[in-house]
Coordinates of N, CA and C in Angstrom, one line a residue:
M3 N -66.7 -185.4 -138.3 CA -66.6 -186.5 -137.3 C -65.4 -186.4 -136.4
L4 N -65.6 -186.0 -135.2 CA -64.5 -185.9 -134.2 C -63.4 -185.0 -134.7
G5 N -63.8 -183.9 -135.4 CA -62.8 -182.9 -135.9 C -62.0 -183.4 -137.0
I6 N -62.4 -184.4 -137.7 CA -61.6 -185.0 -138.9 C -62.3 -184.5 -140.2
I7 N -61.5 -183.9 -141.0 CA -61.9 -183.4 -142.3 C -61.6 -184.4 -143.4
D8 N -62.6 -184.8 -144.2 CA -62.4 -185.7 -145.4 C -61.7 -187.0 -145.0
L9 N -62.4 -187.8 -144.2 CA -61.8 -189.0 -143.8 C -61.5 -190.0 -144.9
P10 N -62.4 -190.1 -146.0 CA -62.1 -191.0 -147.1 C -60.8 -190.7 -147.8
T11 N -60.5 -189.4 -148.0 CA -59.3 -189.0 -148.6 C -58.1 -189.4 -147.8
Y12 N -58.2 -189.2 -146.5 CA -57.1 -189.6 -145.5 C -56.9 -191.1 -145.6
L13 N -57.9 -191.9 -145.6 CA -57.8 -193.3 -145.7 C -57.1 -193.7 -147.0
A14 N -57.5 -193.1 -148.1 CA -57.0 -193.5 -149.4 C -55.5 -193.1 -149.4
G15 N -55.1 -191.9 -148.9 CA -53.7 -191.6 -148.9 C -52.9 -192.5 -147.9
L16 N -53.6 -192.8 -146.8 CA -52.9 -193.7 -145.8 C -52.6 -195.1 -146.4
V17 N -53.5 -195.6 -147.2 CA -53.2 -196.9 -147.8 C -52.0 -196.9 -148.7
L18 N -52.0 -195.8 -149.6 CA -50.8 -195.7 -150.5 C -49.5 -195.5 -149.7
I19 N -49.6 -194.7 -148.6 CA -48.4 -194.4 -147.8 C -47.9 -195.7 -147.2
V20 N -48.8 -196.5 -146.6 CA -48.4 -197.7 -145.9 C -47.9 -198.8 -146.9
L21 N -48.4 -198.8 -148.1 CA -48.0 -199.8 -149.1 C -46.7 -199.5 -149.7
L22 N -46.3 -198.2 -149.7 CA -44.9 -197.9 -150.3 C -43.8 -198.5 -149.4
P23 N -42.9 -199.3 -150.0 CA -41.9 -199.9 -149.2 C -40.9 -198.9 -148.6
G24 N -40.6 -199.2 -147.4 CA -39.6 -198.3 -146.6 C -38.7 -199.2 -145.8
P25 N -37.8 -198.6 -145.0 CA -36.9 -199.3 -144.2 C -37.5 -200.1 -143.1
N26 N -38.6 -199.6 -142.5 CA -39.3 -200.3 -141.5 C -39.9 -201.6 -142.0
S27 N -40.8 -201.5 -143.0 CA -41.4 -202.7 -143.6 C -40.5 -203.7 -144.1
L28 N -39.4 -203.2 -144.8 CA -38.4 -204.1 -145.4 C -37.7 -204.9 -144.3
Y29 N -37.4 -204.2 -143.2 CA -36.7 -204.8 -142.1 C -37.6 -205.9 -141.4
V30 N -38.9 -205.6 -141.2 CA -39.8 -206.6 -140.7 C -39.9 -207.8 -141.6
L31 N -40.0 -207.6 -142.9 CA -40.0 -208.6 -143.9 C -38.8 -209.5 -143.8
S32 N -37.6 -208.8 -143.7 CA -36.4 -209.6 -143.6 C -36.3 -210.5 -142.4
V33 N -36.7 -209.9 -141.3 CA -36.7 -210.7 -140.0 C -37.6 -211.9 -140.1
A34 N -38.9 -211.7 -140.6 CA -39.8 -212.7 -140.7 C -39.3 -213.8 -141.7
A35 N -38.7 -213.4 -142.8 CA -38.2 -214.4 -143.8 C -37.1 -215.2 -143.2
R36 N -36.2 -214.6 -142.4 CA -35.1 -215.3 -141.8 C -35.3 -216.1 -140.5
R37 N -36.3 -215.5 -139.7 CA -36.4 -216.1 -138.3 C -37.8 -216.5 -138.0
G38 N -38.8 -216.3 -138.9 CA -40.1 -216.8 -138.6 C -41.1 -215.7 -138.2
I39 N -42.4 -216.2 -138.0 CA -43.5 -215.3 -137.7 C -43.3 -214.6 -136.3
R40 N -42.9 -215.3 -135.3 CA -42.8 -214.7 -134.0 C -41.8 -213.6 -134.0
A41 N -40.6 -213.8 -134.6 CA -39.6 -212.7 -134.6 C -40.1 -211.6 -135.5
G42 N -40.9 -211.9 -136.6 CA -41.4 -210.9 -137.4 C -42.3 -209.9 -136.6
Y43 N -43.2 -210.5 -135.8 CA -44.1 -209.7 -135.0 C -43.3 -208.9 -133.9
T44 N -42.2 -209.5 -133.4 CA -41.4 -208.7 -132.5 C -40.8 -207.5 -133.1
A45 N -40.3 -207.6 -134.3 CA -39.8 -206.5 -135.1 C -41.0 -205.5 -135.4
A46 N -42.1 -206.0 -135.7 CA -43.3 -205.1 -136.0 C -43.7 -204.3 -134.8
A47 N -43.6 -204.9 -133.6 CA -43.9 -204.2 -132.4 C -43.0 -203.0 -132.2
G48 N -41.8 -203.2 -132.6 CA -40.8 -202.1 -132.5 C -41.2 -200.9 -133.4
V49 N -41.7 -201.3 -134.6 CA -42.1 -200.3 -135.6 C -43.3 -199.5 -135.0
W50 N -44.3 -200.3 -134.5 CA -45.5 -199.7 -134.0 C -45.3 -198.7 -132.8
C51 N -44.4 -199.2 -131.9 CA -44.0 -198.3 -130.8 C -43.3 -197.0 -131.2
G52 N -42.3 -197.2 -132.2 CA -41.6 -196.0 -132.7 C -42.6 -195.1 -133.4
D53 N -43.5 -195.6 -134.2 CA -44.5 -194.7 -134.9 C -45.4 -194.0 -133.9
T54 N -45.7 -194.7 -132.8 CA -46.6 -194.1 -131.8 C -45.9 -192.9 -131.2
V55 N -44.6 -193.1 -130.9 CA -43.9 -191.9 -130.3 C -43.8 -190.8 -131.3
L56 N -43.5 -191.1 -132.6 CA -43.5 -190.0 -133.6 C -44.8 -189.3 -133.8
M57 N -45.9 -190.1 -133.8 CA -47.2 -189.5 -134.0 C -47.6 -188.7 -132.8
T58 N -47.2 -189.1 -131.6 CA -47.5 -188.3 -130.4 C -46.8 -187.0 -130.4
L59 N -45.5 -187.0 -130.7 CA -44.8 -185.8 -130.8 C -45.3 -184.9 -131.9
S60 N -45.7 -185.4 -133.1 CA -46.2 -184.6 -134.2 C -47.5 -184.0 -133.8
A61 N -48.4 -184.8 -133.2 CA -49.7 -184.3 -132.8 C -49.6 -183.2 -131.8
A62 N -48.7 -183.3 -130.9 CA -48.5 -182.3 -129.9 C -48.0 -181.0 -130.5
G63 N -47.1 -181.1 -131.5 CA -46.6 -179.9 -132.2 C -47.7 -179.3 -133.0
V64 N -48.4 -180.1 -133.7 CA -49.5 -179.5 -134.6 C -50.6 -178.9 -133.8
A65 N -51.0 -179.6 -132.7 CA -52.1 -179.0 -131.9 C -51.7 -177.6 -131.4
S66 N -50.5 -177.4 -131.0 CA -50.1 -176.1 -130.5 C -50.0 -175.1 -131.7
L67 N -49.5 -175.6 -132.8 CA -49.4 -174.7 -134.0 C -50.8 -174.2 -134.5
L68 N -51.8 -175.1 -134.4 CA -53.1 -174.7 -134.8 C -53.7 -173.6 -134.0
Q69 N -53.2 -173.4 -132.8 CA -53.7 -172.3 -132.0 C -52.7 -171.2 -131.9
A70 N -51.6 -171.3 -132.7 CA -50.6 -170.2 -132.6 C -50.9 -169.2 -133.7
N71 N -50.0 -168.2 -133.9 CA -50.2 -167.2 -134.9 C -50.0 -167.7 -136.3
A72 N -50.5 -166.9 -137.3 CA -50.5 -167.3 -138.7 C -49.1 -167.4 -139.2
V73 N -48.1 -166.7 -138.7 CA -46.8 -166.7 -139.2 C -46.2 -168.1 -138.9
L74 N -46.3 -168.6 -137.7 CA -45.7 -169.9 -137.4 C -46.5 -171.0 -138.1
F75 N -47.8 -170.9 -138.3 CA -48.5 -171.9 -139.0 C -48.1 -171.9 -140.5
G76 N -47.8 -170.7 -141.1 CA -47.4 -170.6 -142.4 C -46.0 -171.2 -142.7
I77 N -45.1 -171.1 -141.7 CA -43.8 -171.7 -141.8 C -43.9 -173.2 -141.9
V78 N -44.6 -173.8 -141.0 CA -44.8 -175.2 -141.0 C -45.6 -175.7 -142.3
K79 N -46.6 -174.9 -142.6 CA -47.4 -175.2 -143.8 C -46.5 -175.3 -145.1
Y80 N -45.7 -174.3 -145.3 CA -44.9 -174.3 -146.6 C -43.7 -175.2 -146.5
A81 N -43.2 -175.4 -145.2 CA -42.1 -176.4 -145.1 C -42.7 -177.8 -145.4
G82 N -43.9 -178.1 -144.9 CA -44.5 -179.4 -145.1 C -44.8 -179.6 -146.6
A83 N -45.3 -178.5 -147.2 CA -45.7 -178.6 -148.7 C -44.4 -178.8 -149.5
G84 N -43.3 -178.2 -149.1 CA -42.0 -178.4 -149.8 C -41.5 -179.8 -149.6
Y85 N -41.7 -180.3 -148.4 CA -41.2 -181.7 -148.2 C -42.1 -182.7 -149.0
L86 N -43.4 -182.5 -149.0 CA -44.3 -183.4 -149.8 C -43.9 -183.3 -151.3
T87 N -43.6 -182.1 -151.8 CA -43.3 -182.0 -153.2 C -42.0 -182.7 -153.5
W88 N -41.0 -182.6 -152.6 CA -39.7 -183.3 -152.7 C -39.9 -184.8 -152.7
L89 N -40.8 -185.2 -151.8 CA -41.1 -186.7 -151.7 C -41.7 -187.2 -153.0
A90 N -42.7 -186.4 -153.5 CA -43.4 -186.7 -154.8 C -42.4 -186.8 -155.9
V91 N -41.5 -185.9 -156.1 CA -40.5 -185.9 -157.1 C -39.6 -187.1 -157.0
G92 N -39.2 -187.5 -155.8 CA -38.4 -188.7 -155.5 C -39.2 -189.9 -156.0
M93 N -40.5 -190.0 -155.7 CA -41.3 -191.1 -156.1 C -41.3 -191.3 -157.6
M94 N -41.5 -190.1 -158.3 CA -41.6 -190.2 -159.7 C -40.2 -190.6 -160.4
R95 N -39.2 -190.1 -159.8 CA -37.8 -190.5 -160.3 C -37.6 -192.0 -160.0
A96 N -38.1 -192.5 -158.9 CA -37.9 -193.9 -158.6 C -38.8 -194.7 -159.6
A97 N -40.0 -194.2 -159.9 CA -40.9 -194.9 -160.8 C -40.3 -195.0 -162.2
W98 N -39.6 -193.9 -162.6 CA -38.9 -193.9 -163.9 C -37.8 -194.9 -163.9
G99 N -37.1 -195.0 -162.8 CA -36.0 -195.9 -162.8 C -36.5 -197.4 -162.8
L100 N -37.6 -197.6 -162.2 CA -38.3 -199.0 -162.2 C -38.7 -199.3 -163.6
W101 N -39.3 -198.3 -164.3 CA -39.8 -198.5 -165.7 C -38.6 -198.8 -166.6
R102 N -37.5 -198.1 -166.5 CA -36.4 -198.3 -167.4 C -35.7 -199.6 -167.2
T103 N -35.8 -200.1 -165.9 CA -35.1 -201.4 -165.6 C -36.1 -202.6 -165.4
R104 N -37.3 -202.4 -165.9 CA -38.3 -203.4 -165.7 C -38.0 -204.8 -166.2
R105 N -37.1 -204.9 -167.2 CA -36.8 -206.2 -167.7 C -35.4 -206.7 -167.2
E106 N -34.8 -206.0 -166.3 CA -33.5 -206.4 -165.8 C -33.8 -207.3 -164.6
R107 N -32.9 -208.2 -164.3 CA -32.9 -209.1 -163.2 C -32.3 -208.3 -162.0
T108 N -32.9 -208.5 -160.8 CA -32.3 -207.8 -159.6 C -31.8 -208.8 -158.6
V109 N -30.9 -208.3 -157.8 CA -30.3 -209.1 -156.7 C -31.2 -209.1 -155.5
D110 N -31.4 -210.2 -154.8 CA -32.3 -210.3 -153.7 C -31.6 -209.6 -152.5
E111 N -32.1 -208.4 -152.1 CA -31.5 -207.7 -151.0 C -32.6 -207.2 -150.1
A112 N -32.3 -207.0 -148.9 CA -33.3 -206.3 -148.0 C -32.5 -205.8 -146.8
P113 N -32.9 -204.6 -146.3 CA -32.1 -204.0 -145.1 C -32.1 -205.0 -144.0
G114 N -31.0 -205.2 -143.4 CA -30.9 -206.1 -142.3 C -30.6 -207.5 -142.6
A115 N -30.5 -207.8 -143.9 CA -30.4 -209.2 -144.3 C -29.1 -209.8 -143.8
A116 N -28.1 -209.0 -143.6 CA -26.8 -209.5 -143.2 C -26.8 -209.8 -141.7
A117 N -27.8 -209.3 -141.0 CA -27.8 -209.5 -139.5 C -28.4 -210.8 -139.2
T118 N -27.7 -211.8 -138.7 CA -28.2 -213.0 -138.4 C -27.7 -213.4 -137.0
G119 N -28.3 -214.5 -136.5 CA -27.8 -215.0 -135.2 C -28.6 -214.5 -134.1
A120 N -28.3 -215.1 -132.9 CA -29.0 -214.8 -131.7 C -28.8 -213.4 -131.2
E121 N -27.7 -212.7 -131.7 CA -27.3 -211.4 -131.2 C -28.3 -210.4 -131.7
E122 N -29.0 -210.6 -132.8 CA -29.9 -209.6 -133.3 C -31.2 -209.5 -132.4
R123 N -31.5 -208.3 -132.1 CA -32.7 -208.0 -131.3 C -33.7 -207.2 -132.2
P124 N -34.7 -207.9 -132.7 CA -35.6 -207.3 -133.7 C -36.3 -206.1 -133.2
Y125 N -36.9 -206.2 -132.0 CA -37.7 -205.1 -131.4 C -36.8 -203.9 -131.3
R126 N -35.7 -204.0 -130.7 CA -34.9 -202.8 -130.5 C -34.4 -202.2 -131.8
R127 N -34.0 -203.0 -132.7 CA -33.5 -202.5 -134.0 C -34.7 -201.8 -134.8
A128 N -35.8 -202.4 -134.8 CA -37.0 -201.9 -135.5 C -37.4 -200.6 -134.9
F129 N -37.4 -200.5 -133.5 CA -37.8 -199.3 -132.8 C -36.9 -198.1 -133.2
V130 N -35.5 -198.4 -133.2 CA -34.6 -197.4 -133.5 C -34.7 -196.9 -135.0
V131 N -34.9 -197.9 -135.9 CA -35.1 -197.5 -137.3 C -36.3 -196.6 -137.5
S132 N -37.4 -197.0 -136.7 CA -38.6 -196.2 -136.8 C -38.5 -194.8 -136.1
L133 N -37.9 -194.8 -135.0 CA -37.9 -193.6 -134.2 C -36.9 -192.5 -134.7
F134 N -35.7 -192.9 -135.1 CA -34.7 -192.0 -135.5 C -34.7 -191.8 -137.1
N135 N -35.9 -191.4 -137.5 CA -36.0 -191.0 -138.9 C -36.4 -189.6 -139.0
P136 N -35.5 -188.7 -139.3 CA -35.7 -187.2 -139.3 C -36.8 -186.8 -140.2
K137 N -37.1 -187.5 -141.3 CA -38.2 -187.1 -142.2 C -39.6 -187.4 -141.7
A138 N -39.6 -188.4 -140.8 CA -40.9 -189.0 -140.4 C -41.8 -187.9 -139.6
I139 N -41.1 -187.2 -138.7 CA -41.9 -186.2 -137.9 C -42.5 -185.2 -138.8
L140 N -41.7 -184.6 -139.7 CA -42.2 -183.6 -140.6 C -43.3 -184.2 -141.5
F141 N -43.2 -185.4 -141.9 CA -44.2 -186.1 -142.7 C -45.5 -186.2 -142.0
F142 N -45.4 -186.7 -140.7 CA -46.7 -186.8 -140.0 C -47.3 -185.5 -139.8
V143 N -46.5 -184.4 -139.5 CA -47.1 -183.1 -139.3 C -47.8 -182.6 -140.6
A144 N -47.1 -182.7 -141.7 CA -47.6 -182.3 -143.0 C -48.8 -183.0 -143.4
F145 N -48.9 -184.3 -143.1 CA -50.0 -185.1 -143.5 C -51.2 -185.0 -142.6
F146 N -51.0 -185.1 -141.3 CA -52.1 -185.0 -140.4 C -52.8 -183.7 -140.4
V147 N -52.1 -182.6 -140.5 CA -52.6 -181.3 -140.4 C -53.7 -181.0 -141.4
Q148 N -53.7 -181.7 -142.5 CA -54.7 -181.4 -143.6 C -56.0 -182.0 -143.2
F149 N -56.1 -182.9 -142.2 CA -57.4 -183.6 -142.0 C -57.9 -183.3 -140.6
V150 N -57.4 -182.3 -139.9 CA -57.9 -181.9 -138.6 C -58.5 -180.5 -138.7
D151 N -59.7 -180.4 -138.2 CA -60.4 -179.2 -138.2 C -59.8 -178.2 -137.1
P152 N -59.2 -177.1 -137.5 CA -58.6 -176.2 -136.5 C -59.6 -175.6 -135.5
G153 N -60.9 -175.6 -135.9 CA -61.9 -175.1 -134.9 C -62.5 -176.1 -134.0
Y154 N -62.1 -177.4 -134.1 CA -62.6 -178.4 -133.2 C -62.0 -178.2 -131.8
A155 N -62.9 -178.5 -130.8 CA -62.5 -178.2 -129.4 C -61.4 -179.1 -128.9
Y156 N -61.4 -180.3 -129.4 CA -60.5 -181.3 -128.9 C -59.6 -181.9 -130.0
P157 N -58.6 -181.1 -130.5 CA -57.8 -181.6 -131.6 C -57.0 -182.9 -131.3
A158 N -56.6 -183.0 -130.0 CA -55.9 -184.2 -129.6 C -56.7 -185.5 -129.9
L159 N -58.0 -185.5 -129.7 CA -58.8 -186.6 -130.0 C -58.8 -186.9 -131.5
S160 N -58.8 -185.9 -132.3 CA -58.7 -186.1 -133.8 C -57.4 -186.8 -134.2
F161 N -56.3 -186.4 -133.6 CA -55.0 -187.0 -133.9 C -55.0 -188.5 -133.4
V162 N -55.7 -188.8 -132.2 CA -55.7 -190.1 -131.7 C -56.5 -191.0 -132.7
V163 N -57.6 -190.5 -133.3 CA -58.4 -191.3 -134.2 C -57.6 -191.5 -135.5
L164 N -56.9 -190.5 -136.0 CA -56.1 -190.6 -137.2 C -55.0 -191.6 -137.0
G165 N -54.3 -191.5 -135.8 CA -53.2 -192.3 -135.5 C -53.7 -193.8 -135.4
A166 N -54.9 -194.0 -134.8 CA -55.4 -195.4 -134.7 C -55.6 -196.0 -136.1
F167 N -56.1 -195.2 -137.0 CA -56.3 -195.7 -138.4 C -54.9 -196.1 -139.0
A168 N -53.9 -195.2 -138.7 CA -52.6 -195.4 -139.2 C -52.0 -196.7 -138.7
Q169 N -52.2 -196.9 -137.4 CA -51.6 -198.1 -136.8 C -52.3 -199.4 -137.2
L170 N -53.7 -199.3 -137.4 CA -54.4 -200.4 -137.9 C -53.9 -200.8 -139.3
A171 N -53.8 -199.8 -140.2 CA -53.3 -200.1 -141.5 C -51.9 -200.7 -141.5
S172 N -51.0 -200.2 -140.6 CA -49.7 -200.7 -140.5 C -49.7 -202.2 -140.0
F173 N -50.6 -202.4 -139.0 CA -50.7 -203.8 -138.5 C -51.1 -204.8 -139.6
L174 N -52.1 -204.4 -140.4 CA -52.6 -205.3 -141.5 C -51.5 -205.5 -142.5
Y175 N -50.8 -204.4 -142.9 CA -49.8 -204.5 -143.9 C -48.6 -205.3 -143.4
L176 N -48.1 -205.0 -142.2 CA -46.9 -205.8 -141.7 C -47.3 -207.3 -141.4
S177 N -48.5 -207.5 -141.0 CA -49.0 -208.9 -140.9 C -48.9 -209.6 -142.2
A178 N -49.4 -209.0 -143.3 CA -49.3 -209.6 -144.6 C -47.9 -209.9 -145.0
L179 N -47.0 -208.9 -144.7 CA -45.5 -209.1 -145.0 C -45.0 -210.3 -144.2
I180 N -45.3 -210.3 -143.0 CA -44.8 -211.4 -142.1 C -45.2 -212.8 -142.6
F181 N -46.5 -212.9 -143.0 CA -46.9 -214.2 -143.4 C -46.6 -214.6 -144.8
S182 N -46.3 -213.5 -145.6 CA -45.9 -213.8 -147.0 C -44.4 -214.1 -147.1
G183 N -43.6 -213.4 -146.3 CA -42.2 -213.7 -146.3 C -41.5 -213.4 -147.6
T184 N -40.6 -214.2 -148.0 CA -39.8 -213.9 -149.2 C -40.6 -214.0 -150.4
K185 N -41.7 -214.8 -150.4 CA -42.5 -214.9 -151.7 C -43.1 -213.6 -152.1
L186 N -43.6 -212.8 -151.1 CA -44.1 -211.5 -151.5 C -43.1 -210.6 -152.0
A187 N -41.9 -210.6 -151.4 CA -40.8 -209.7 -151.8 C -40.4 -210.1 -153.2
A188 N -40.3 -211.4 -153.5 CA -39.9 -211.8 -154.9 C -40.9 -211.4 -155.9
A189 N -42.2 -211.5 -155.5 CA -43.3 -211.1 -156.5 C -43.2 -209.6 -156.8
F190 N -43.0 -208.8 -155.8 CA -42.9 -207.3 -156.1 C -41.6 -207.0 -157.0
R191 N -40.5 -207.7 -156.8 CA -39.3 -207.5 -157.6 C -39.5 -207.9 -159.0
R192 N -40.3 -209.0 -159.2 CA -40.6 -209.4 -160.6 C -41.5 -208.5 -161.3
R193 N -42.4 -207.8 -160.6 CA -43.4 -207.0 -161.3 C -43.0 -205.5 -161.2
K194 N -42.0 -205.2 -161.9 CA -41.5 -203.8 -161.9 C -42.4 -202.8 -162.5
R195 N -43.1 -203.3 -163.6 CA -44.0 -202.4 -164.3 C -45.2 -202.0 -163.3
L196 N -45.7 -202.9 -162.6 CA -46.8 -202.6 -161.6 C -46.2 -201.7 -160.5
S197 N -45.0 -202.0 -160.0 CA -44.4 -201.1 -159.0 C -44.2 -199.7 -159.5
A198 N -43.8 -199.6 -160.8 CA -43.6 -198.2 -161.4 C -44.9 -197.4 -161.4
W199 N -46.0 -198.1 -161.9 CA -47.3 -197.4 -162.0 C -47.8 -197.0 -160.6
A200 N -47.6 -197.9 -159.6 CA -48.1 -197.6 -158.2 C -47.3 -196.4 -157.6
T201 N -46.0 -196.4 -157.9 CA -45.2 -195.4 -157.3 C -45.5 -194.0 -158.0
S202 N -45.7 -194.0 -159.3 CA -46.1 -192.8 -160.0 C -47.4 -192.3 -159.4
A203 N -48.4 -193.1 -159.2 CA -49.7 -192.7 -158.7 C -49.5 -192.1 -157.3
A204 N -48.7 -192.7 -156.5 CA -48.4 -192.1 -155.2 C -47.8 -190.7 -155.3
G205 N -46.9 -190.6 -156.2 CA -46.2 -189.3 -156.4 C -47.2 -188.2 -156.8
V206 N -48.1 -188.5 -157.7 CA -49.2 -187.5 -158.1 C -50.0 -187.2 -156.9
L207 N -50.4 -188.2 -156.0 CA -51.2 -187.9 -154.9 C -50.5 -187.0 -153.9
F208 N -49.2 -187.2 -153.7 CA -48.4 -186.4 -152.8 C -48.3 -185.0 -153.3
L209 N -48.2 -184.8 -154.6 CA -48.3 -183.4 -155.2 C -49.6 -182.8 -154.9
G210 N -50.7 -183.5 -154.9 CA -52.0 -183.0 -154.6 C -52.0 -182.6 -153.1
F211 N -51.4 -183.4 -152.2 CA -51.4 -183.0 -150.8 C -50.6 -181.7 -150.6
A212 N -49.5 -181.6 -151.4 CA -48.7 -180.4 -151.2 C -49.5 -179.1 -151.6
V213 N -50.2 -179.2 -152.8 CA -51.0 -178.1 -153.2 C -52.1 -177.8 -152.2
K214 N -52.8 -178.8 -151.7 CA -53.8 -178.6 -150.7 C -53.3 -178.0 -149.4
L215 N -52.1 -178.4 -149.0 CA -51.5 -177.8 -147.8 C -51.2 -176.3 -148.0
T216 N -50.7 -175.9 -149.2 CA -50.4 -174.5 -149.4 C -51.6 -173.7 -149.4
L217 N -52.8 -174.2 -149.6 CA -54.0 -173.5 -149.6 C -54.7 -173.5 -148.3
A218 N -54.2 -174.3 -147.3 CA -54.8 -174.4 -146.0 C -54.6 -173.1 -145.3
S219 N -55.6 -172.8 -144.4 CA -55.5 -171.6 -143.5 C -55.5 -172.0 -142.1
A220 N -54.8 -171.2 -141.3 CA -54.7 -171.5 -139.8 C -56.0 -171.4 -139.1

């Protein structure tokens, strides 16, 4: 469909990726908890715009690499697989840390929690946090390339569809964070065992993506 390979697997991986906490989502949650729904959506808009820029840059790079020689494709392929493996190991280490400290009490913290007052500009800060993330571009390339058919005549359309699904998932997730506010954050911090299992599952999935990427052909 539209040059997309194995859409159900992409959607399953996308859900796990979106649900994993990161600086963007935590910042939106912090803004919503401190300044309300309107400010939360302002910050979320910055995240969506930053992600759109990154996905556009990634799609343009991948589209050209899909038509380039096998050597260049192999470099990106193994670099992406290495990054996904590194990310998976980090997830499993984080899950182990959560499991070991599941009974300990944690301090309520979130990125940007110290920034208060009228001087804060949620959109601009969220946009910068989202845009200037050096790992994000490589991640988008390594993830998207596995679900685009190299033989499809219009690869840009495939990336647009995949990107639209990613933005929809992000919209739903950030909306949930905005309306849940600090209650949702507190619930996740209390349930460290659940967080540990979810993080471990994501790590295994990312290892699978790494293996799949190494077996991909240009």
